[in-house]
CSV table of C-alpha atoms in Angstrom, one decimal:
chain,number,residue,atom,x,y,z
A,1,UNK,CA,-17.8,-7.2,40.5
A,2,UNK,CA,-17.1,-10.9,39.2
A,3,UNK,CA,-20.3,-11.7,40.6
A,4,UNK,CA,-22.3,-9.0,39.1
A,5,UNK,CA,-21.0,-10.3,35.7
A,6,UNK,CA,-21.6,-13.9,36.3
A,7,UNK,CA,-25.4,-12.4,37.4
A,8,UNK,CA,-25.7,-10.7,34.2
A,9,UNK,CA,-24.8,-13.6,31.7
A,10,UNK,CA,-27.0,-16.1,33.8
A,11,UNK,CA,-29.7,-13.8,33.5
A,12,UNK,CA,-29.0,-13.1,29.5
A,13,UNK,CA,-28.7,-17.3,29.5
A,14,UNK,CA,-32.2,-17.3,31.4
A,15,UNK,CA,-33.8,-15.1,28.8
A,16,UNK,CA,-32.5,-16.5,26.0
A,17,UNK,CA,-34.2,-19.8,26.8
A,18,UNK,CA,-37.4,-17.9,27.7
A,19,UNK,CA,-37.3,-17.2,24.4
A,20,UNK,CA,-37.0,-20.5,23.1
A,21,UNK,CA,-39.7,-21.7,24.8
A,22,UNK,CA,-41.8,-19.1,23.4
A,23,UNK,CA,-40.6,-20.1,20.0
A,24,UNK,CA,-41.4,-23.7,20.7
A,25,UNK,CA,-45.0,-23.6,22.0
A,26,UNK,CA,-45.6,-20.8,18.5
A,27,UNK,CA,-45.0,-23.5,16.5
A,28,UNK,CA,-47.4,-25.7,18.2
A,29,UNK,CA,-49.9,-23.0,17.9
A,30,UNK,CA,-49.4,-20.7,14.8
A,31,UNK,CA,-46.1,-20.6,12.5
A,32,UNK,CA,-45.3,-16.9,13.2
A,33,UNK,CA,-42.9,-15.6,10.9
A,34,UNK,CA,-40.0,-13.5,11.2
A,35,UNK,CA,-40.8,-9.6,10.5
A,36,UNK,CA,-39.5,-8.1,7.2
A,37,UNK,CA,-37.4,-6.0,6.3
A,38,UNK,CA,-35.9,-4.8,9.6
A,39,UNK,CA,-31.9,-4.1,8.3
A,40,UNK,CA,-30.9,-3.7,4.9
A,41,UNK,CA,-27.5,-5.1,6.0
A,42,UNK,CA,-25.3,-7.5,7.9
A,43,UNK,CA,-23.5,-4.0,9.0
A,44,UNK,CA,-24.1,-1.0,10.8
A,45,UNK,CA,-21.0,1.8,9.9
A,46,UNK,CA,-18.4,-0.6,12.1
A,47,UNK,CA,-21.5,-2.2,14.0
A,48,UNK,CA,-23.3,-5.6,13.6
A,49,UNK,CA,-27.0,-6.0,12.8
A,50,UNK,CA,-28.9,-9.3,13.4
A,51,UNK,CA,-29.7,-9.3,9.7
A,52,UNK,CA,-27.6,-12.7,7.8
A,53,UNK,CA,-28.5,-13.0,4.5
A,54,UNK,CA,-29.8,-16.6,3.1
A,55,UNK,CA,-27.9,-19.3,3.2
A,56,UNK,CA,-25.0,-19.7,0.1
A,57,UNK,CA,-24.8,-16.3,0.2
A,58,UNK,CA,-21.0,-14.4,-0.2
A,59,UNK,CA,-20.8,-10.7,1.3
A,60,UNK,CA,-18.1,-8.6,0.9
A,61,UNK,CA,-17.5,-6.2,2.9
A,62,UNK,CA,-15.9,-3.1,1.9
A,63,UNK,CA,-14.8,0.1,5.0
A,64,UNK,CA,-13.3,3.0,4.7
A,65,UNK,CA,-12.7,6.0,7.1
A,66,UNK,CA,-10.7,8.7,5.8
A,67,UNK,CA,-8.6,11.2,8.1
A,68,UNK,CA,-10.2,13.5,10.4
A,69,UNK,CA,-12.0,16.8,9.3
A,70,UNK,CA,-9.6,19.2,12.1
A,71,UNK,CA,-7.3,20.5,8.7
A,72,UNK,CA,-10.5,21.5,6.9
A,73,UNK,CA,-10.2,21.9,3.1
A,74,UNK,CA,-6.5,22.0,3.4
A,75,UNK,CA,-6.6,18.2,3.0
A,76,UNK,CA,-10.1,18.2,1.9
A,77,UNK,CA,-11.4,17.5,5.5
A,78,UNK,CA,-9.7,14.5,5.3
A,79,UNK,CA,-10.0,12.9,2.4
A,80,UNK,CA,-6.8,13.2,1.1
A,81,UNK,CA,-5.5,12.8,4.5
A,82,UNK,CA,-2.8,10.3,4.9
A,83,UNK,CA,-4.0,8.8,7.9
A,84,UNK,CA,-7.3,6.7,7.7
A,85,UNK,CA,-8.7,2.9,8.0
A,86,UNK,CA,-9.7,0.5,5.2
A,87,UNK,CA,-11.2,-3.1,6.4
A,88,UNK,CA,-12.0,-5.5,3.7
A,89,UNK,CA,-14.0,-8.5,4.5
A,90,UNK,CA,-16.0,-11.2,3.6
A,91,UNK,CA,-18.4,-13.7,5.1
A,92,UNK,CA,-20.6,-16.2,3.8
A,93,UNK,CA,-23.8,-17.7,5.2
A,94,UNK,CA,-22.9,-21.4,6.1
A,95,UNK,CA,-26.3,-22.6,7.5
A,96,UNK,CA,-30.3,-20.5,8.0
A,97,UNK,CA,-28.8,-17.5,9.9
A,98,UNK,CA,-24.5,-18.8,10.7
A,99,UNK,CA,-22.6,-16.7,9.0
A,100,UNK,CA,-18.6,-17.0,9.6
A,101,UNK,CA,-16.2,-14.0,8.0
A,102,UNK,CA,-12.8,-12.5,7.2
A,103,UNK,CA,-11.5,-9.1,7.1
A,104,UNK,CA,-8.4,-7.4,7.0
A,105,UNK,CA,-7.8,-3.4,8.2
A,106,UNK,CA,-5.1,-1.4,7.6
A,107,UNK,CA,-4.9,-0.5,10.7
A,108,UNK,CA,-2.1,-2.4,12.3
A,109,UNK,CA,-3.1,-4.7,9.5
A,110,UNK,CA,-5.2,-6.9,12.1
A,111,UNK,CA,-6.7,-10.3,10.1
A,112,UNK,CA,-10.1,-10.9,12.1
A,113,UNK,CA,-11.9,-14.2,12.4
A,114,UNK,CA,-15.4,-13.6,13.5
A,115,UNK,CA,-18.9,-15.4,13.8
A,116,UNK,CA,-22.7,-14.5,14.0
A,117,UNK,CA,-25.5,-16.3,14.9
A,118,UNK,CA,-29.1,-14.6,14.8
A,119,UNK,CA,-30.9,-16.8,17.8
A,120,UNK,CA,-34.1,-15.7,17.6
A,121,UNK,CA,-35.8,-13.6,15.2
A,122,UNK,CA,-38.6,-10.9,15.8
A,123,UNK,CA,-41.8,-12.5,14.7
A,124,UNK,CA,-45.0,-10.9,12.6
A,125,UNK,CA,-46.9,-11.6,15.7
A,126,UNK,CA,-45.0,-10.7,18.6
A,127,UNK,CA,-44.4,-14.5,19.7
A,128,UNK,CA,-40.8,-13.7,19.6
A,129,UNK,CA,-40.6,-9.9,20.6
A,130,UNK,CA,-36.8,-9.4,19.5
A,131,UNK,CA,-34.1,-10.3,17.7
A,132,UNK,CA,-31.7,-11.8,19.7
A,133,UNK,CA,-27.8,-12.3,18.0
A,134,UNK,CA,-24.7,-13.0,19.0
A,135,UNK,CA,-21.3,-12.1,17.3
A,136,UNK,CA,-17.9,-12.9,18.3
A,137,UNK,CA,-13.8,-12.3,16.3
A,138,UNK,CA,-10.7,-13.2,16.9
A,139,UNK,CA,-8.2,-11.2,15.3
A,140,UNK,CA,-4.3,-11.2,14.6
A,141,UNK,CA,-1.8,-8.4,14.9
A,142,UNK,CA,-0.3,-8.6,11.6
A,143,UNK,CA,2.4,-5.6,11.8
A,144,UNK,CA,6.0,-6.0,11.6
A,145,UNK,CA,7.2,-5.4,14.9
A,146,UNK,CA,10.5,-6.9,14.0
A,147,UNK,CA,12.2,-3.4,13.9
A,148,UNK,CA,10.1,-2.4,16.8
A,149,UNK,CA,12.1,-1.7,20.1
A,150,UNK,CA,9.4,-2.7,23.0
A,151,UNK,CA,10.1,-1.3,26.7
A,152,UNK,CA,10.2,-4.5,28.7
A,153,UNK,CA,8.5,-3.3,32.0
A,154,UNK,CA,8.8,-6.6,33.7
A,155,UNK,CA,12.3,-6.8,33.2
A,156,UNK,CA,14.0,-3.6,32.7
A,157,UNK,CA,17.1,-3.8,30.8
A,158,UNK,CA,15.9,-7.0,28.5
A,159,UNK,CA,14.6,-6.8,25.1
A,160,UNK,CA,10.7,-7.3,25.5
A,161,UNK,CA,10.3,-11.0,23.6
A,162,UNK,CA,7.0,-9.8,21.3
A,163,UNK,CA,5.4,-13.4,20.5
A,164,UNK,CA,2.7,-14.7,18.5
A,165,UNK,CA,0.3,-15.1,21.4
A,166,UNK,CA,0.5,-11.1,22.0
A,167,UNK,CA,-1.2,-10.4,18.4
A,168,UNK,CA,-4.2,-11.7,19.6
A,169,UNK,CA,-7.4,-9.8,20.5
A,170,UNK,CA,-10.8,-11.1,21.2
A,171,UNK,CA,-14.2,-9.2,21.1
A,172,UNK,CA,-17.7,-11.3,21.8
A,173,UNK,CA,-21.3,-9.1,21.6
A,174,UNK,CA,-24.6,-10.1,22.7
A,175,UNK,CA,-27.2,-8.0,20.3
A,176,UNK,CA,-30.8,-7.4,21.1
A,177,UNK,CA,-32.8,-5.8,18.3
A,178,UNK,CA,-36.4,-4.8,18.0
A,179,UNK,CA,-38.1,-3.5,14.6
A,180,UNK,CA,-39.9,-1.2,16.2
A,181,UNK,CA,-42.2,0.2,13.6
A,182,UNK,CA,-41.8,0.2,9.5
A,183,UNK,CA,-39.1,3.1,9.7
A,184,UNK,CA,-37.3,2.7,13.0
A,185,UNK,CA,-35.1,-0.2,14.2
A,186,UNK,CA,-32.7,0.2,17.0
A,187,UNK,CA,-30.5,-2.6,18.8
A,188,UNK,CA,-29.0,-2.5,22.2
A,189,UNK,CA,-25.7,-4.5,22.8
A,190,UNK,CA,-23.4,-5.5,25.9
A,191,UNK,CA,-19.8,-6.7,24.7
A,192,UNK,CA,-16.6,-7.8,26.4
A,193,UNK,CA,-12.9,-7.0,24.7
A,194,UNK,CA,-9.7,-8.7,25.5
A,195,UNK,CA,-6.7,-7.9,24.0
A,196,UNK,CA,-3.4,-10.0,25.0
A,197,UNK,CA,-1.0,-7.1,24.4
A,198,UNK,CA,-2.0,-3.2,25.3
A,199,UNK,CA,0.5,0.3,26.3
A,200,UNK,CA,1.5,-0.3,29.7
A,201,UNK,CA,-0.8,0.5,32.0
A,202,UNK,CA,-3.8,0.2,30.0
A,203,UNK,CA,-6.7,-2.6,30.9
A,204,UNK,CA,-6.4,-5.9,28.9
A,205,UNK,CA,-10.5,-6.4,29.5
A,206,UNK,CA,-13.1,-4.0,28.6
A,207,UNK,CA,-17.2,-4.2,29.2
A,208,UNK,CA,-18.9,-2.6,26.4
A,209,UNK,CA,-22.6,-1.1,25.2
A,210,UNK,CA,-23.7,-0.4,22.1
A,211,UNK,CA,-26.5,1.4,20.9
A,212,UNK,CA,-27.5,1.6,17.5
A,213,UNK,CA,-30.5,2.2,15.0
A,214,UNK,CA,-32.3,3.2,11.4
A,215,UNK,CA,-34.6,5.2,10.7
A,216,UNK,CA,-36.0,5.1,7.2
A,217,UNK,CA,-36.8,8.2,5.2
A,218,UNK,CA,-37.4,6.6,1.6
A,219,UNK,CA,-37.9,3.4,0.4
A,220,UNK,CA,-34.4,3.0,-0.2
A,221,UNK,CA,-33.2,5.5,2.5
A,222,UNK,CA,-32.1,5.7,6.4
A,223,UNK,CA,-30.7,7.5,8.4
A,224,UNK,CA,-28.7,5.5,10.8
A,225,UNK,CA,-26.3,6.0,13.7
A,226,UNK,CA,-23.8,4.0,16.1
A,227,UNK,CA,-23.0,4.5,19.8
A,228,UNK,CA,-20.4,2.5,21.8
A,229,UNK,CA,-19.2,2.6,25.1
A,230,UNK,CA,-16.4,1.3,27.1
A,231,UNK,CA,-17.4,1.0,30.1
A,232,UNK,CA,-14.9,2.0,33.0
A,233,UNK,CA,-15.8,-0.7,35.7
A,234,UNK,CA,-12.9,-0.4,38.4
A,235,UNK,CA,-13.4,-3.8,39.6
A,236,UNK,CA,-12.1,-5.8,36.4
A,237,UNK,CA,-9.5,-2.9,35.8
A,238,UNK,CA,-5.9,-3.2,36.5
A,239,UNK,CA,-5.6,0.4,37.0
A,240,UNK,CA,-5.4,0.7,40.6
A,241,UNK,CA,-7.4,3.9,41.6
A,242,UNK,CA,-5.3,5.1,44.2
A,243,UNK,CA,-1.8,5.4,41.8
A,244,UNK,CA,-0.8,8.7,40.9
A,245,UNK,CA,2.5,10.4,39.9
A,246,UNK,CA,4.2,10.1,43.4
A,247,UNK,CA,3.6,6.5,44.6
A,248,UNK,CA,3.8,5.1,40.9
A,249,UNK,CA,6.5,6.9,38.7
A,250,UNK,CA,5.7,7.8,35.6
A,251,UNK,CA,1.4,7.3,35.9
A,252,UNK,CA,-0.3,9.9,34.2
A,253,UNK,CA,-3.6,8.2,33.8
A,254,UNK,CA,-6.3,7.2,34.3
A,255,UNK,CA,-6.8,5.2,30.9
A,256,UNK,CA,-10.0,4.7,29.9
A,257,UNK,CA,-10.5,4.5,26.1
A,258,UNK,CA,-13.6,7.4,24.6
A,259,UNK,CA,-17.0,6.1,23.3
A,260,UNK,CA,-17.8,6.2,19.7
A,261,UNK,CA,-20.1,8.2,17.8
A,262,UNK,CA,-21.2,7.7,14.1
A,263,UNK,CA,-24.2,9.1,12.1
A,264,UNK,CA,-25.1,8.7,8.4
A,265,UNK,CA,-27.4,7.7,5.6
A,266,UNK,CA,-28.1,4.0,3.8
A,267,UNK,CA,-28.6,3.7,0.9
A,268,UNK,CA,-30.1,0.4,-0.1
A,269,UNK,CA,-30.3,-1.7,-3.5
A,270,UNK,CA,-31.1,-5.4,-4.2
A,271,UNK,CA,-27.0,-6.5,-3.6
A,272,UNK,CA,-25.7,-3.7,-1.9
A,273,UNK,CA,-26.0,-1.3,1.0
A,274,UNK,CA,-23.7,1.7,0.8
A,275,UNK,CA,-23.5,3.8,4.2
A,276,UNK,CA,-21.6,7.1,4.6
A,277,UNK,CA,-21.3,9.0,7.7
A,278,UNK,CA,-19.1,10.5,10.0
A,279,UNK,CA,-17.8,9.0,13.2
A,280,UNK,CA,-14.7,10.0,15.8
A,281,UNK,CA,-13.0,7.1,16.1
A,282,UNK,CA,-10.4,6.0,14.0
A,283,UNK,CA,-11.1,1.9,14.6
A,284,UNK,CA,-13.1,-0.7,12.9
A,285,UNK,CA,-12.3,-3.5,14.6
A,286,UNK,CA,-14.5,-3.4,17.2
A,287,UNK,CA,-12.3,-4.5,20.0
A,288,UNK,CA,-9.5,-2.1,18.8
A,289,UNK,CA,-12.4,0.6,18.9
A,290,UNK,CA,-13.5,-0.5,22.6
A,291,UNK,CA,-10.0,-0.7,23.9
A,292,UNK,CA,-7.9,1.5,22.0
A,293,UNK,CA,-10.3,4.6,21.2
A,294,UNK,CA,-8.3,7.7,22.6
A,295,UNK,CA,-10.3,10.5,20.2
A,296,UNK,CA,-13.3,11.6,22.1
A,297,UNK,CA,-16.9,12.9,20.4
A,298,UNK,CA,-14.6,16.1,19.4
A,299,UNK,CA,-16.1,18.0,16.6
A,300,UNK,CA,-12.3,17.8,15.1
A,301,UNK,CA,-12.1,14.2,15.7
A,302,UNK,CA,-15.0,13.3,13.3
A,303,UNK,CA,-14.2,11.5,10.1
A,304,UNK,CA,-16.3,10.7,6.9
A,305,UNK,CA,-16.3,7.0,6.3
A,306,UNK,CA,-18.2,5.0,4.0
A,307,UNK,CA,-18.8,1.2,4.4
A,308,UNK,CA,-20.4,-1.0,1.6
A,309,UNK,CA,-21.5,-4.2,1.7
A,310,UNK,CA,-21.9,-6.8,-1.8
A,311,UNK,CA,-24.2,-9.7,-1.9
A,312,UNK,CA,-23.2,-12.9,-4.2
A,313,UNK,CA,-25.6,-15.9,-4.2
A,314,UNK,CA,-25.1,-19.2,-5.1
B,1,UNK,CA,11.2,18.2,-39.0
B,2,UNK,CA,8.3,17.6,-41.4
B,3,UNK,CA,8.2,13.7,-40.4
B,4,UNK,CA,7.8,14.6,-36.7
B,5,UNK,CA,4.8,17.7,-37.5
B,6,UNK,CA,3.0,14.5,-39.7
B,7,UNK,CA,3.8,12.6,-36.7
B,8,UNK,CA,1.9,14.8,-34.6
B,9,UNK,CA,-0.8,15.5,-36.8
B,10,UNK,CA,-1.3,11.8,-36.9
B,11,UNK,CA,-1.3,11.5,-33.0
B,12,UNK,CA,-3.5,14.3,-32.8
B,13,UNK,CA,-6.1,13.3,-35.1
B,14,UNK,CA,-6.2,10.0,-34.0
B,15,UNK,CA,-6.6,10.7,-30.1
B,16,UNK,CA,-9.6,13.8,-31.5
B,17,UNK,CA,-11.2,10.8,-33.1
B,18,UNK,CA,-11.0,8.2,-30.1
B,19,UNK,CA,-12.6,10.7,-28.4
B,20,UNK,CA,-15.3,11.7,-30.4
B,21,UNK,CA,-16.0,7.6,-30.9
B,22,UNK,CA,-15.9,7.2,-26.9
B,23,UNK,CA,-19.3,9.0,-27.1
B,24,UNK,CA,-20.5,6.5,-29.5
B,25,UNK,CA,-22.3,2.9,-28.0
B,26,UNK,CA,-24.1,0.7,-30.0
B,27,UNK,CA,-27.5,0.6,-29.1
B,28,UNK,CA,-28.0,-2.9,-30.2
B,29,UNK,CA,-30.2,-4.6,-27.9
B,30,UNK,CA,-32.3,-7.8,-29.2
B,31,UNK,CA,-35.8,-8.4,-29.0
B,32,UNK,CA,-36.4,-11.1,-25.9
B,33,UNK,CA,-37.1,-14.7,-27.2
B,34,UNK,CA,-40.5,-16.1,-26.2
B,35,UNK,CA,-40.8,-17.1,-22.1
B,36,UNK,CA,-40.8,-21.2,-22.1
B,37,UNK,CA,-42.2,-21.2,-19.0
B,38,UNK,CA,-42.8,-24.9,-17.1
B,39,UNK,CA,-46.5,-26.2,-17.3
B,40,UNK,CA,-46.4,-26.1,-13.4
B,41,UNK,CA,-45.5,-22.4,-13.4
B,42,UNK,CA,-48.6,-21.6,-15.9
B,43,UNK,CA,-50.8,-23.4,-13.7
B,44,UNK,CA,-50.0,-22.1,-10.4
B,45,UNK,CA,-52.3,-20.4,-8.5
B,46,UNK,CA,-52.0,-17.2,-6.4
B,47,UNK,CA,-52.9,-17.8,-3.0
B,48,UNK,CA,-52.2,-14.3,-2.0
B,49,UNK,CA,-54.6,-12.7,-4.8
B,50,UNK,CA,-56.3,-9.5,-3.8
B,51,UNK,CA,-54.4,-9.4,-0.5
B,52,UNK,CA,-54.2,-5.9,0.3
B,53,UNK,CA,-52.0,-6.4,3.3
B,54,UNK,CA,-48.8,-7.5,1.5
B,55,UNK,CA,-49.4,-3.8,-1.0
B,56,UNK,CA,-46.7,-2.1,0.9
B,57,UNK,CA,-44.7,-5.4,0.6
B,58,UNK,CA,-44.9,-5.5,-2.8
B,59,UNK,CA,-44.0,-2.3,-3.4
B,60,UNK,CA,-41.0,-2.3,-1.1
B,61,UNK,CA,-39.7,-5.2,-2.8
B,62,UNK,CA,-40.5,-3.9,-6.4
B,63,UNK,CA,-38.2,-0.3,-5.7
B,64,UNK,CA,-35.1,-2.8,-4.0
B,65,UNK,CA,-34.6,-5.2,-6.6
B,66,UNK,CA,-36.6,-4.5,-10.0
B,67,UNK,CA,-36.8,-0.7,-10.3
B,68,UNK,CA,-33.1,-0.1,-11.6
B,69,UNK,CA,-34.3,-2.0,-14.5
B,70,UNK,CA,-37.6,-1.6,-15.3
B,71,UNK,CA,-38.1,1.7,-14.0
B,72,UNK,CA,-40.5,3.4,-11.6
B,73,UNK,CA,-43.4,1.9,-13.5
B,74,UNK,CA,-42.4,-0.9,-15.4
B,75,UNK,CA,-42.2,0.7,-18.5
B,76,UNK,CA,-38.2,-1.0,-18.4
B,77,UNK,CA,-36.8,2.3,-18.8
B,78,UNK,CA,-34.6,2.4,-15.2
B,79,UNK,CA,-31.4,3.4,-15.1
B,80,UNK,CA,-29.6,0.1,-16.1
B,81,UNK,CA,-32.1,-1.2,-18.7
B,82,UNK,CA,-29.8,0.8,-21.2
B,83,UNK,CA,-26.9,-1.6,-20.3
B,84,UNK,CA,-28.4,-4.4,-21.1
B,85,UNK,CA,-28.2,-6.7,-24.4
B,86,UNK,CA,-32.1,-7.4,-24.4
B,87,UNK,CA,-34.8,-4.7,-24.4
B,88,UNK,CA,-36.8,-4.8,-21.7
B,89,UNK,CA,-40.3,-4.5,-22.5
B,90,UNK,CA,-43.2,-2.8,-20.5
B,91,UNK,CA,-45.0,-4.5,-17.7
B,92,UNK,CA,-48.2,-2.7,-18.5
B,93,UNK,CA,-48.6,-3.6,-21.0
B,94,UNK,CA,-51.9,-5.5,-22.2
B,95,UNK,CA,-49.3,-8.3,-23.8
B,96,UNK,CA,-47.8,-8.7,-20.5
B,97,UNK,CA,-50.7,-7.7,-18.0
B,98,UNK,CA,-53.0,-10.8,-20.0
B,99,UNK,CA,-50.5,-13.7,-18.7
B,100,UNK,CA,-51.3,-16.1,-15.5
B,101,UNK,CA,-50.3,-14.8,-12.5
B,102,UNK,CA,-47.9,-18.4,-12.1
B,103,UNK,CA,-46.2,-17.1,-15.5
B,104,UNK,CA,-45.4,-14.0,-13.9
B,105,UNK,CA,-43.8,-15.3,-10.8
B,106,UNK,CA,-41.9,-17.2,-13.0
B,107,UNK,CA,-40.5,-14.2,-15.3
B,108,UNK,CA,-40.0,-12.1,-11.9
B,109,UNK,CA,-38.7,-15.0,-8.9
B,110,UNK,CA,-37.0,-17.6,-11.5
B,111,UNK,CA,-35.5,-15.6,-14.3
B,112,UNK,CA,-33.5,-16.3,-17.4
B,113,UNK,CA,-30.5,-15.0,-19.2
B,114,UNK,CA,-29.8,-11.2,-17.5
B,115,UNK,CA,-33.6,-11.4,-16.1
B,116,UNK,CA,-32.0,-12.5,-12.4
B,117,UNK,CA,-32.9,-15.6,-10.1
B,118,UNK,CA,-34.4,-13.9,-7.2
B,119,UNK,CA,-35.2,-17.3,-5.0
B,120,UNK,CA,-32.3,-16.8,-2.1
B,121,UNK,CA,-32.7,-12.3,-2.4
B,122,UNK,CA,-36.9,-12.8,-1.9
B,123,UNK,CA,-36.8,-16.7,-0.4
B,124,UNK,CA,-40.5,-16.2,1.6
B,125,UNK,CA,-43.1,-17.6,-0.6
B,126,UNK,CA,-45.4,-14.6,0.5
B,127,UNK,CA,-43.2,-12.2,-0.3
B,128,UNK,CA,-42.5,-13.5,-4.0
B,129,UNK,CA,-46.5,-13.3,-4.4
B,130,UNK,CA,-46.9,-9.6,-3.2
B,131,UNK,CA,-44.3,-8.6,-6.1
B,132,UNK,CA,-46.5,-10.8,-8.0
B,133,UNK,CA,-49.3,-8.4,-7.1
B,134,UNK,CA,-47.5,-5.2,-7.4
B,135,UNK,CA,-46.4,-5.9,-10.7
B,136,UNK,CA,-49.6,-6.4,-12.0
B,137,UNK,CA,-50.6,-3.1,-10.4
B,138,UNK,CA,-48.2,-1.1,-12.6
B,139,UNK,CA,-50.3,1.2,-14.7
């Protein structure tokens, strides 16, 4: 299986330089420019686009995903909910298409780090067929977990020692994106999650795709949707297929986390992009969302969420 | 007893009248001053003049990032353009419609005062010229 992945990301690395040769000998030939207007936003509900804004610019980043609809209007399907996620971020574009960020969520009040580089852009002229992007995060666990009494399955008996290194979670996405005609848009993506602390006998690793896209129904209009899946590839997990309740005490799995769902509308203006829409998982972070998602595509699992983004230039 | 019923009639009369003020704005707004507009900006030429192809472009552009303000045809009555300090005059008319096409890219990519800078939202060079040519269309 190790070698399948190696096979992959060789072949990504091939085709990325394919590209790059295209993009050289197009500049000999006929300055082909990059096609317009192919995402109003740097975001996607919880997703990224291969849209970075010019260079100097600030974005802030505001997410919000209320509680899920299964009470109905006793908590106004969730919006009065108590539980719910809120990330608040901000990146800026440090060079033509580099833009680094910060966010925070509410949710186990993780502080991600992450990066996004569009490679290659889709040209005018079909010299450079796709967009090609990759974005990548680091983020910290920033609950207190001082009060917190952790089972210590290595050593049963000891405290578990929770440590620094443990917060830490990574998340790294390769993003291919075509504007396909003036309406539609749609990206595929492959990612890979790692995440240094997880419930016992859940995977540390997980192998992701994404598919996402916008479809515009008004000038200022889309309608837009997200779809992410962990994969479940047995030979990087460390759930052993043959365990079950009688050789390993207290299995009840298997683990695998649920895909992700979302569907809404953009709305688009000259600094902002406000998106609403309903999705079933309760993450934003996208490694917590590939790794942690236990609420399947359940009608009851859906929340509304909202996610706005704020343009600043300077 | 009777200070606290003045008391109250006080209170009561001035929150009535807050009220009935919070519906009152000053519609104030001043008349823009003359455009000084750089000699290079009067002389420029439109390269993209007459383009048909960049209509759709122009158009696009116009509804993202001007038609809050000066409406759905530049008559500057969108929603914002009560907001602002300075009226916002039409763009079809003959005052407006009679200046260089370079003067216009000015007023529209460059800016001044609450007019925006547009030069990092709309940085392709084409792009600024087909909201040159959309504007113009405004009837």
């Amino acid at each position: 299986m190790k070698k399948t992945i190696l096979y992959i990301l060789l072949g990504l690395f091939v085709c990325t330089n394919l590209f790059a040769q295209d993009e050289e000998s197009a500049d000999v030939v006929e300055k082909d420019k990059p096609v317009r207007f192919a995402w109003e936003s740097g975001m996607l509900i919880d997703q990224q686009t291969s849209h970075i804004p010019t260079v100097k610019t600030l974005e802030m980043v505001i997410q919000h995903k209320f509680g899920s609809i299964d009470n109905g209007s006793s908590d106004l399907w969730g919006i009065y909910a108590p539980a719910g996620n809120i990330r608040l971020g901000l990146n800026y574009v440090v060079a033509n298409n580099v833009q680094i960020g910060w966010g925070i969520s509410k949710r186990n009040m993780y502080n991600d780090f992450n990066a996004k580089w569009t490679i290659f852009e889709q040209t005018r002229k079909n010299q450079v067929p796709v967009f090609v992007t990759v974005y990548a995060n680091a983020a910290i666990d920033g609950m207190n977990r001082d009060d917190v009494e952790l089972f210590n399955f290595e050593e049963p008996g000891q405290k578990f020692d929770y440590k620094f290194n443990n917060r830490l979670s990574y998340f790294a996405q390769l993003i291919i994106g075509r504007k396909v005609t003036n309406a539609l848009s749609v990206q595929g993506a492959v990612s890979f999650s790692h995440a240094n602390f997880v419930p016992q006998w859940h995977d540390h690793d997980r192998v992701g795709l994404h598919f996402n896209g916008r479809l515009k129904v008004s000038p200022q209009g889309a309608i837009i949707f997200n779809y992410d899946v962990p994969l479940q590839i047995d030979g990087i997990s460390e759930q052993h297929p043959d365990w079950n309740s009688t050789n390993t005490p207290g299995w009840d799995g298997p683990y695998h986390p649920e895909p992700n769902l979302s569907f809404g509308y953009e709305v688009s203006t000259s600094t902002h992009a406000f998106q609403i829409y309903m999705g079933n998982s309760p993450a934003m972070l996208l490694q917590d969302m590939m790794i942690n998602n236990n609420t399947g595509i359940d009608f009851d699992n859906f929340a509304i969420g909202f996610t706005i983004t704020r343009l600043w230039s300077f | 007893m009777k200070k606290y019923r003045n008391l109250l009639t006080l209170s009561v009369v001035v929150f009535v009248g807050s009220l009935l003020l919070s519906f009152v704005t000053v519609q104030d707004q001043k008349d823009p001053a003359p455009w000084d507009v750089p000699e290079k900006y009067v002389k420029m030429e439109n390269p993209y003049a007459g383009d048909e192809s960049l209509d759709r472009v122009g158009k696009i552009l116009y509804i993202k990032h001007c038609r809050s303000c000066h409406g759905n045809n530049g008559e500057g009555d969108g929603p914002k353009a009560a907001s602002m300090k300075t009226k916002i005059h039409s763009m079809t008319a003959e005052a407006f419609k009679k200046q260089s096409d370079g003067v216009i890219y000015y007023q529209s990519i460059i800016g001044r005062d609450e007019m925006p800078n547009y030069e990092s939202k709309i940085p392709d060079e084409e792009d600024r010229w087909a909201l040159v040519n959309y504007i113009k269309t405004l009837k």
